[in-house]
mmCIF file of C-alpha atoms in Angstrom:
data_model
loop_
_atom_site.group_PDB
_atom_site.id
_atom_site.type_symbol
_atom_site.label_atom_id
_atom_site.label_comp_id
_atom_site.label_asym_id
_atom_site.label_seq_id
_atom_site.Cartn_x
_atom_site.Cartn_y
_atom_site.Cartn_z
ATOM 1 C CA MET A 226 16.498 -49.823 -16.929
ATOM 2 C CA SER A 227 15.950 -47.562 -13.785
ATOM 3 C CA ALA A 228 15.485 -50.561 -11.569
ATOM 4 C CA ALA A 229 18.735 -52.036 -12.707
ATOM 5 C CA LEU A 230 20.483 -48.690 -12.154
ATOM 6 C CA ALA A 231 18.920 -48.332 -8.715
ATOM 7 C CA ALA A 232 20.264 -51.875 -7.874
ATOM 8 C CA GLN A 233 23.756 -50.879 -8.903
ATOM 9 C CA GLY A 234 23.829 -48.030 -6.354
ATOM 10 C CA GLY A 235 21.671 -45.285 -7.872
ATOM 11 C CA VAL A 236 21.222 -43.289 -11.042
ATOM 12 C CA THR A 237 24.142 -40.957 -11.871
ATOM 13 C CA ILE A 238 24.420 -37.916 -14.084
ATOM 14 C CA ARG A 239 26.217 -39.911 -16.635
ATOM 15 C CA ASP A 240 23.295 -42.387 -16.737
ATOM 16 C CA ILE A 241 20.832 -39.552 -17.411
ATOM 17 C CA ALA A 242 23.219 -38.065 -20.051
ATOM 18 C CA ARG A 243 23.456 -41.310 -21.927
ATOM 19 C CA ALA A 244 19.537 -41.807 -21.792
ATOM 20 C CA ALA A 245 18.828 -38.152 -22.804
ATOM 21 C CA GLY A 246 21.589 -37.980 -25.546
ATOM 22 C CA VAL A 247 23.178 -34.845 -24.139
ATOM 23 C CA SER A 248 26.388 -34.073 -22.364
ATOM 24 C CA ALA A 249 26.945 -34.594 -18.575
ATOM 25 C CA GLY A 250 27.490 -30.849 -18.238
ATOM 26 C CA THR A 251 23.992 -30.068 -19.750
ATOM 27 C CA ILE A 252 22.510 -32.567 -17.239
ATOM 28 C CA SER A 253 24.344 -30.885 -14.367
ATOM 29 C CA ARG A 254 23.294 -27.345 -15.427
ATOM 30 C CA ALA A 255 19.615 -28.546 -15.831
ATOM 31 C CA LEU A 256 19.474 -30.265 -12.410
ATOM 32 C CA LYS A 257 21.032 -27.196 -10.734
ATOM 33 C CA ASN A 258 18.777 -24.750 -12.492
ATOM 34 C CA GLU A 259 21.717 -22.841 -13.994
ATOM 35 C CA PRO A 260 21.338 -20.555 -16.926
ATOM 36 C CA GLY A 261 22.480 -21.431 -20.533
ATOM 37 C CA LEU A 262 19.771 -23.935 -21.358
ATOM 38 C CA THR A 263 16.307 -23.689 -23.162
ATOM 39 C CA GLU A 264 13.290 -24.567 -21.139
ATOM 40 C CA VAL A 265 12.589 -27.488 -23.562
ATOM 41 C CA THR A 266 16.087 -28.972 -22.823
ATOM 42 C CA ARG A 267 15.666 -28.364 -19.015
ATOM 43 C CA ARG A 268 12.339 -30.052 -18.950
ATOM 44 C CA MET A 269 13.449 -32.939 -20.974
ATOM 45 C CA VAL A 270 16.430 -33.446 -18.686
ATOM 46 C CA LEU A 271 14.271 -33.283 -15.610
ATOM 47 C CA ASN A 272 11.674 -35.654 -16.944
ATOM 48 C CA THR A 273 14.455 -38.180 -17.976
ATOM 49 C CA ALA A 274 15.956 -37.923 -14.489
ATOM 50 C CA ARG A 275 12.580 -38.577 -12.893
ATOM 51 C CA ASP A 276 11.804 -41.546 -15.242
ATOM 52 C CA LEU A 277 15.225 -43.087 -14.373
ATOM 53 C CA GLY A 278 14.651 -42.640 -10.636
ATOM 54 C CA TYR A 279 17.308 -40.148 -9.913
ATOM 55 C CA ASP A 280 17.589 -39.169 -6.232
ATOM 56 C CA PHE A 281 17.219 -35.361 -6.424
ATOM 57 C CA CYS A 282 18.274 -35.149 -2.711
ATOM 58 C CA LYS A 283 21.857 -35.733 -3.979
ATOM 59 C CA LEU A 284 21.961 -32.195 -5.242
ATOM 60 C CA ARG A 285 23.622 -29.802 -2.908
ATOM 61 C CA PRO A 286 21.464 -26.784 -2.416
ATOM 62 C CA LYS A 287 22.801 -23.902 -4.603
ATOM 63 C CA ARG A 288 23.424 -20.574 -2.805
ATOM 64 C CA LEU A 289 20.634 -18.226 -3.561
ATOM 65 C CA ARG A 290 22.139 -15.190 -5.384
ATOM 66 C CA ARG A 291 19.210 -13.707 -7.425
ATOM 67 C CA LEU A 292 15.552 -13.663 -6.572
ATOM 68 C CA THR A 293 12.661 -12.508 -8.698
ATOM 69 C CA PHE A 294 9.565 -11.095 -7.035
ATOM 70 C CA LEU A 295 6.495 -11.554 -9.190
ATOM 71 C CA LEU A 296 3.167 -9.657 -8.763
ATOM 72 C CA HIS A 297 0.106 -10.168 -10.941
ATOM 73 C CA ARG A 298 -0.788 -7.144 -13.007
ATOM 74 C CA GLN A 299 -4.291 -7.123 -11.333
ATOM 75 C CA HIS A 300 -2.480 -6.152 -8.082
ATOM 76 C CA ASN A 301 -0.254 -3.605 -9.599
ATOM 77 C CA THR A 302 -2.721 -0.742 -8.978
ATOM 78 C CA ALA A 303 -3.090 2.146 -6.684
ATOM 79 C CA ALA A 304 -5.667 0.286 -4.714
ATOM 80 C CA SER A 305 -3.463 -2.737 -4.202
ATOM 81 C CA SER A 306 -0.085 -0.965 -3.764
ATOM 82 C CA PRO A 307 -0.654 0.014 -0.027
ATOM 83 C CA PHE A 308 -0.610 -3.692 0.770
ATOM 84 C CA TYR A 309 1.799 -5.201 -1.760
ATOM 85 C CA SER A 310 4.473 -2.351 -1.657
ATOM 86 C CA PRO A 311 5.425 -3.091 2.029
ATOM 87 C CA VAL A 312 5.471 -6.870 1.260
ATOM 88 C CA LEU A 313 8.000 -6.100 -1.536
ATOM 89 C CA HIS A 314 10.033 -3.888 0.826
ATOM 90 C CA GLY A 315 10.201 -6.661 3.369
ATOM 91 C CA ALA A 316 11.404 -9.163 0.846
ATOM 92 C CA GLU A 317 13.940 -6.536 -0.410
ATOM 93 C CA GLU A 318 15.374 -5.911 3.075
ATOM 94 C CA ALA A 319 15.674 -9.666 3.739
ATOM 95 C CA CYS A 320 17.490 -10.067 0.381
ATOM 96 C CA ARG A 321 19.842 -7.216 1.191
ATOM 97 C CA LYS A 322 20.812 -8.775 4.462
ATOM 98 C CA GLN A 323 21.662 -12.034 2.739
ATOM 99 C CA GLY A 324 23.546 -10.361 -0.240
ATOM 100 C CA ILE A 325 20.788 -11.390 -2.662
ATOM 101 C CA VAL A 326 19.890 -9.430 -5.685
ATOM 102 C CA LEU A 327 16.191 -9.039 -5.989
ATOM 103 C CA SER A 328 14.373 -8.010 -9.164
ATOM 104 C CA PHE A 329 10.641 -7.237 -9.696
ATOM 105 C CA MET A 330 8.229 -8.054 -12.429
ATOM 106 C CA ALA A 331 4.474 -7.278 -12.855
ATOM 107 C CA VAL A 332 3.052 -10.053 -14.933
ATOM 108 C CA GLY A 333 -0.192 -11.368 -16.530
ATOM 109 C CA PRO A 334 -1.268 -14.537 -18.310
ATOM 110 C CA ALA A 335 -0.439 -13.223 -21.875
ATOM 111 C CA ASP A 336 2.990 -11.806 -21.111
ATOM 112 C CA GLY A 337 5.216 -14.605 -22.245
ATOM 113 C CA LEU A 338 6.244 -15.022 -18.624
ATOM 114 C CA VAL A 339 8.831 -17.808 -18.919
ATOM 115 C CA ASP A 340 10.738 -15.916 -21.663
ATOM 116 C CA GLN A 341 10.726 -12.654 -19.565
ATOM 117 C CA LEU A 342 11.891 -14.539 -16.517
ATOM 118 C CA ARG A 343 14.792 -16.040 -18.451
ATOM 119 C CA MET A 344 16.206 -12.531 -18.790
ATOM 120 C CA HIS A 345 16.131 -12.084 -15.024
ATOM 121 C CA ALA A 346 17.902 -15.492 -14.606
ATOM 122 C CA PRO A 347 16.722 -15.852 -10.939
ATOM 123 C CA ASP A 348 17.685 -18.787 -8.636
ATOM 124 C CA ALA A 349 14.301 -18.602 -7.000
ATOM 125 C CA ILE A 350 10.851 -16.973 -7.384
ATOM 126 C CA VAL A 351 8.454 -15.281 -5.000
ATOM 127 C CA CYS A 352 4.879 -14.835 -6.301
ATOM 128 C CA ALA A 353 2.708 -12.275 -4.383
ATOM 129 C CA GLY A 354 -1.055 -12.326 -4.543
ATOM 130 C CA PHE A 355 -3.349 -14.327 -6.803
ATOM 131 C CA PHE A 356 -1.973 -16.093 -9.739
ATOM 132 C CA GLU A 357 -3.851 -18.364 -12.223
ATOM 133 C CA PRO A 358 -3.054 -21.965 -11.663
ATOM 134 C CA GLU A 359 -1.797 -22.231 -15.234
ATOM 135 C CA LEU A 360 0.736 -19.389 -14.702
ATOM 136 C CA LEU A 361 1.953 -21.125 -11.524
ATOM 137 C CA SER A 362 2.331 -24.414 -13.436
ATOM 138 C CA ALA A 363 4.470 -22.707 -16.163
ATOM 139 C CA LEU A 364 6.655 -21.176 -13.324
ATOM 140 C CA ARG A 365 6.992 -24.563 -11.616
ATOM 141 C CA ALA A 366 8.102 -26.154 -14.857
ATOM 142 C CA THR A 367 11.192 -24.044 -14.769
ATOM 143 C CA GLY A 368 12.450 -26.137 -11.816
ATOM 144 C CA LYS A 369 13.220 -23.112 -9.746
ATOM 145 C CA PRO A 370 12.397 -23.030 -5.995
ATOM 146 C CA MET A 371 9.201 -21.038 -5.406
ATOM 147 C CA VAL A 372 7.168 -19.453 -2.574
ATOM 148 C CA LEU A 373 3.708 -17.890 -2.750
ATOM 149 C CA ILE A 374 2.815 -14.883 -0.577
ATOM 150 C CA ASP A 375 -0.878 -14.080 0.160
ATOM 151 C CA MET A 376 -1.914 -17.094 -1.905
ATOM 152 C CA ARG A 377 -2.262 -20.707 -1.180
ATOM 153 C CA LEU A 378 -2.377 -23.701 -3.499
ATOM 154 C CA ARG A 379 -1.778 -27.379 -2.741
ATOM 155 C CA GLY A 380 1.755 -28.541 -3.414
ATOM 156 C CA TYR A 381 3.280 -25.089 -3.196
ATOM 157 C CA SER A 382 5.103 -23.538 -0.231
ATOM 158 C CA SER A 383 3.323 -20.329 0.953
ATOM 159 C CA VAL A 384 3.186 -17.565 3.532
ATOM 160 C CA ASN A 385 -0.143 -16.093 4.435
ATOM 161 C CA PRO A 386 -1.694 -13.875 7.024
ATOM 162 C CA ASP A 387 -4.293 -15.725 9.251
ATOM 163 C CA ASN A 388 -7.162 -14.621 6.974
ATOM 164 C CA MET A 389 -9.806 -16.689 8.443
ATOM 165 C CA MET A 390 -9.040 -15.559 12.011
ATOM 166 C CA GLY A 391 -9.028 -11.984 10.807
ATOM 167 C CA GLY A 392 -12.483 -12.286 9.242
ATOM 168 C CA TYR A 393 -13.696 -14.025 12.474
ATOM 169 C CA LEU A 394 -12.269 -11.347 14.810
ATOM 170 C CA GLY A 395 -13.469 -8.362 12.688
ATOM 171 C CA THR A 396 -17.098 -9.777 12.528
ATOM 172 C CA LYS A 397 -17.077 -10.918 16.156
ATOM 173 C CA HIS A 398 -16.010 -7.270 17.160
ATOM 174 C CA LEU A 399 -18.960 -5.817 15.392
ATOM 175 C CA ILE A 400 -21.419 -8.488 16.950
ATOM 176 C CA GLU A 401 -19.922 -7.595 20.431
ATOM 177 C CA ARG A 402 -20.653 -3.864 19.865
ATOM 178 C CA GLY A 403 -24.316 -4.852 19.644
ATOM 179 C CA ARG A 404 -24.626 -4.869 15.701
ATOM 180 C CA GLU A 405 -27.424 -7.249 14.468
ATOM 181 C CA ARG A 406 -27.111 -7.106 10.690
ATOM 182 C CA VAL A 407 -23.502 -7.330 9.659
ATOM 183 C CA GLY A 408 -22.883 -7.044 5.991
ATOM 184 C CA PHE A 409 -19.849 -8.266 4.080
ATOM 185 C CA ILE A 410 -18.256 -6.529 1.070
ATOM 186 C CA CYS A 411 -16.032 -8.952 -0.761
ATOM 187 C CA GLY A 412 -13.876 -9.239 -3.827
ATOM 188 C CA SER A 413 -13.648 -12.436 -5.955
ATOM 189 C CA LEU A 414 -13.898 -15.591 -3.948
ATOM 190 C CA SER A 415 -11.388 -17.246 -6.391
ATOM 191 C CA HIS A 416 -8.667 -15.483 -4.246
ATOM 192 C CA TYR A 417 -7.548 -17.645 -1.330
ATOM 193 C CA SER A 418 -7.307 -14.692 1.071
ATOM 194 C CA ILE A 419 -10.780 -13.261 0.360
ATOM 195 C CA ARG A 420 -12.397 -16.778 0.535
ATOM 196 C CA GLU A 421 -10.700 -17.291 3.979
ATOM 197 C CA ARG A 422 -11.926 -13.980 5.281
ATOM 198 C CA ALA A 423 -15.493 -14.884 4.165
ATOM 199 C CA ARG A 424 -15.269 -18.099 6.048
ATOM 200 C CA GLY A 425 -14.211 -16.153 9.194
ATOM 201 C CA TYR A 426 -17.146 -13.813 8.792
ATOM 202 C CA ARG A 427 -19.567 -16.649 8.585
ATOM 203 C CA GLN A 428 -17.956 -18.485 11.475
ATOM 204 C CA ALA A 429 -18.451 -15.519 13.727
ATOM 205 C CA LEU A 430 -22.124 -15.265 12.710
ATOM 206 C CA PHE A 431 -22.586 -18.968 13.302
ATOM 207 C CA GLU A 432 -21.046 -18.808 16.798
ATOM 208 C CA ALA A 433 -23.226 -15.929 17.733
ATOM 209 C CA GLY A 434 -26.475 -17.765 16.696
ATOM 210 C CA ILE A 435 -26.961 -15.252 13.745
ATOM 211 C CA LEU A 436 -28.426 -16.796 10.685
ATOM 212 C CA ALA A 437 -26.330 -15.853 7.676
ATOM 213 C CA ASP A 438 -28.328 -13.797 5.190
ATOM 214 C CA PRO A 439 -27.011 -14.105 1.655
ATOM 215 C CA ARG A 440 -28.447 -10.675 0.727
ATOM 216 C CA LEU A 441 -25.931 -9.046 3.217
ATOM 217 C CA GLU A 442 -23.011 -10.413 1.266
ATOM 218 C CA ALA A 443 -22.215 -7.996 -1.501
ATOM 219 C CA PRO A 444 -19.448 -8.912 -3.952
ATOM 220 C CA LEU A 445 -17.690 -6.216 -6.058
ATOM 221 C CA PRO A 446 -19.425 -6.207 -9.562
ATOM 222 C CA ASP A 447 -17.307 -7.644 -12.336
ATOM 223 C CA GLY A 448 -15.384 -5.424 -14.730
ATOM 224 C CA VAL A 449 -15.154 -2.352 -12.603
ATOM 225 C CA ASP A 450 -12.218 -1.036 -10.438
ATOM 226 C CA LEU A 451 -12.220 -1.255 -6.582
ATOM 227 C CA GLU A 452 -13.284 2.331 -6.112
ATOM 228 C CA GLN A 453 -16.436 2.025 -8.164
ATOM 229 C CA GLY A 454 -17.132 -1.583 -7.178
ATOM 230 C CA ALA A 455 -16.942 -0.948 -3.417
ATOM 231 C CA TRP A 456 -19.187 2.071 -3.847
ATOM 232 C CA GLU A 457 -21.737 0.056 -5.811
ATOM 233 C CA ALA A 458 -21.621 -2.819 -3.252
ATOM 234 C CA MET A 459 -22.208 -0.463 -0.339
ATOM 235 C CA GLU A 460 -25.124 1.203 -2.317
ATOM 236 C CA ALA A 461 -26.644 -2.289 -2.808
ATOM 237 C CA LEU A 462 -26.533 -2.992 0.930
ATOM 238 C CA LEU A 463 -28.043 0.304 1.879
ATOM 239 C CA ALA A 464 -30.876 -0.149 -0.712
ATOM 240 C CA LEU A 465 -32.032 -3.446 1.119
ATOM 241 C CA PRO A 466 -35.457 -3.226 2.907
ATOM 242 C CA LYS A 467 -33.507 -3.864 6.066
ATOM 243 C CA PRO A 468 -29.947 -2.492 5.483
ATOM 244 C CA PRO A 469 -27.054 -3.448 7.649
ATOM 245 C CA ASP A 470 -26.061 -1.709 10.789
ATOM 246 C CA ALA A 471 -22.427 -2.738 10.306
ATOM 247 C CA VAL A 472 -20.264 -3.839 7.489
ATOM 248 C CA PHE A 473 -16.962 -6.034 7.458
ATOM 249 C CA CYS A 474 -14.931 -5.179 4.257
ATOM 250 C CA TYR A 475 -12.486 -7.675 2.706
ATOM 251 C CA ASN A 476 -9.736 -5.021 2.724
ATOM 252 C CA ASP A 477 -9.180 -1.350 3.952
ATOM 253 C CA SER A 478 -9.399 0.287 0.463
ATOM 254 C CA ALA A 479 -12.946 -1.041 0.042
ATOM 255 C CA ALA A 480 -13.811 -0.155 3.624
ATOM 256 C CA LEU A 481 -12.672 3.531 3.130
ATOM 257 C CA VAL A 482 -14.812 3.752 -0.157
ATOM 258 C CA ALA A 483 -17.789 2.160 1.714
ATOM 259 C CA MET A 484 -17.414 4.827 4.551
ATOM 260 C CA ARG A 485 -17.494 7.663 1.959
ATOM 261 C CA CYS A 486 -20.585 6.180 0.423
ATOM 262 C CA CYS A 487 -22.288 6.034 3.813
ATOM 263 C CA LEU A 488 -21.425 9.561 4.593
ATOM 264 C CA ALA A 489 -22.712 10.756 1.268
ATOM 265 C CA LYS A 490 -25.977 9.025 1.985
ATOM 266 C CA GLY A 491 -26.175 11.105 5.224
ATOM 267 C CA LEU A 492 -25.268 8.171 7.650
ATOM 268 C CA LYS A 493 -23.122 8.701 10.745
ATOM 269 C CA VAL A 494 -20.216 6.328 11.243
ATOM 270 C CA PRO A 495 -20.303 4.616 13.702
ATOM 271 C CA HIS A 496 -23.601 5.630 15.112
ATOM 272 C CA ASP A 497 -25.765 4.440 12.215
ATOM 273 C CA ILE A 498 -23.375 1.987 10.656
ATOM 274 C CA ALA A 499 -19.943 0.610 11.893
ATOM 275 C CA ILE A 500 -17.206 -0.474 9.479
ATOM 276 C CA VAL A 501 -14.258 -2.775 9.755
ATOM 277 C CA GLY A 502 -11.522 -3.173 7.008
ATOM 278 C CA PHE A 503 -8.609 -5.582 6.766
ATOM 279 C CA ASP A 504 -4.768 -5.027 6.232
ATOM 280 C CA ASP A 505 -4.107 -1.797 8.228
ATOM 281 C CA ILE A 506 -2.776 0.156 5.206
ATOM 282 C CA SER A 507 -1.241 3.597 5.966
ATOM 283 C CA THR A 508 -4.369 5.487 4.844
ATOM 284 C CA ALA A 509 -6.618 3.556 7.236
ATOM 285 C CA VAL A 510 -6.239 6.400 9.833
ATOM 286 C CA LEU A 511 -6.780 9.266 7.394
ATOM 287 C CA GLY A 512 -10.460 8.907 6.679
ATOM 288 C CA HIS A 513 -13.461 10.769 8.162
ATOM 289 C CA ARG A 514 -13.218 8.138 10.981
ATOM 290 C CA PRO A 515 -10.002 6.315 11.553
ATOM 291 C CA LEU A 516 -10.722 2.671 10.416
ATOM 292 C CA THR A 517 -11.055 -0.362 12.691
ATOM 293 C CA THR A 518 -9.110 -3.053 10.882
ATOM 294 C CA LEU A 519 -7.082 -6.221 11.063
ATOM 295 C CA ARG A 520 -3.384 -5.434 11.184
ATOM 296 C CA ILE A 521 -0.900 -7.459 9.108
ATOM 297 C CA ASP A 522 2.927 -7.129 9.376
ATOM 298 C CA LYS A 523 3.159 -6.745 5.567
ATOM 299 C CA LYS A 524 6.995 -6.305 5.616
ATOM 300 C CA ALA A 525 7.319 -9.433 7.727
ATOM 301 C CA LEU A 526 5.246 -11.386 5.081
ATOM 302 C CA GLY A 527 7.761 -10.494 2.508
ATOM 303 C CA ALA A 528 10.703 -11.415 4.704
ATOM 304 C CA LEU A 529 9.135 -14.702 5.650
ATOM 305 C CA GLY A 530 8.772 -15.555 1.926
ATOM 306 C CA VAL A 531 12.503 -15.109 1.436
ATOM 307 C CA ASP A 532 13.250 -17.060 4.632
ATOM 308 C CA LEU A 533 11.245 -19.974 3.359
ATOM 309 C CA LEU A 534 13.388 -20.023 0.232
ATOM 310 C CA LEU A 535 16.593 -19.837 2.287
ATOM 311 C CA GLY A 536 15.794 -22.509 4.762
ATOM 312 C CA GLY A 537 14.767 -26.102 4.427
ATOM 313 C CA ARG A 538 14.726 -28.466 1.367
ATOM 314 C CA THR A 539 13.388 -27.046 -1.933
ATOM 315 C CA ASP A 540 11.309 -30.306 -2.409
ATOM 316 C CA GLU A 541 9.389 -29.779 0.913
ATOM 317 C CA VAL A 542 6.007 -28.026 0.945
ATOM 318 C CA VAL A 543 5.844 -25.506 3.874
ATOM 319 C CA GLU A 544 2.803 -23.411 4.651
ATOM 320 C CA SER A 545 3.374 -20.620 7.099
ATOM 321 C CA ILE A 546 0.644 -18.640 8.682
ATOM 322 C CA ALA A 547 1.388 -15.163 10.090
ATOM 323 C CA PRO A 548 -0.875 -13.742 13.029
ATOM 324 C CA VAL A 549 -3.227 -10.793 12.642
ATOM 325 C CA GLU A 550 -4.241 -8.250 15.212
ATOM 326 C CA LEU A 551 -7.598 -6.400 15.613
ATOM 327 C CA VAL A 552 -6.932 -2.703 15.863
ATOM 328 C CA VAL A 553 -10.006 -0.826 17.196
ATOM 329 C CA ARG A 554 -10.623 2.735 16.007
ATOM 330 C CA ALA A 555 -13.441 5.315 15.635
ATOM 331 C CA SER A 556 -15.183 3.577 12.715
ATOM 332 C CA THR A 557 -16.705 1.096 15.143
ATOM 333 C CA VAL A 558 -16.398 2.921 18.539
ATOM 334 C CA GLY A 559 -18.118 6.175 18.870
#
């Protein structure tokens, strides 16, 4: 049937309506992601259109009027907010300039996400930070344009800082300061950003001819908050027969905790141990020693996410990488 329709000049909305057994108006609303339909009906229409070979490029892009910014509940914490709050503000400012209404939701896997999202009735979605692939699949099934920020998954448009380069620059800086045993405090490697920072850390060691020692990589223990986890990770490194003389931490919050732990153990920063963080959050300059870190323009990340949704075709996958900058402070230079 679809081959015959294609030969006649392409599949029309009326063809889809006939095959799906619903009105042409329902087909039109489903294809344009307009409210007023159940997700079951919307999916049925989209599947029928694909089966018939409908050319989705025929659809004129709908003007973006409402955007929902989603943050996973695991990031909606005091430790994560110094990073994600500026990202949200950047998205908010970009929306305001374009006359777009932005709403915010903190969500988890068991929250009935699609039902909640229906109440916001967004034209497009921004997901910030780590999300389970199952959650992203459920969001994609709504048919709404979507961009990931601080997360990368094949087949999805995304905006990320140059995490790998940041891990590389931070570790290289420590090596250039004469440090020989550089530890790494990291969160879960299931997070794209942390995995990339770990890759940069190992690349810098490799280029310097330093054999990577797995004992110097200290992940945060499962089931604890960042404060306790980073403290325990730092204690584990200091308890080694040959403890590190420097530590690269996967973010600033962990680095500030690691610094407090070192000071509590009687170590001098940076004389005995140098510390580098990542993100350049506002509190990075407020510790016992201002923190050397990798600066990310967090507001620009949020704005870039909105720009990706406003520009280009919605069926096109675009992966944007934002630069990072090494900011040297007293935690590595005495």
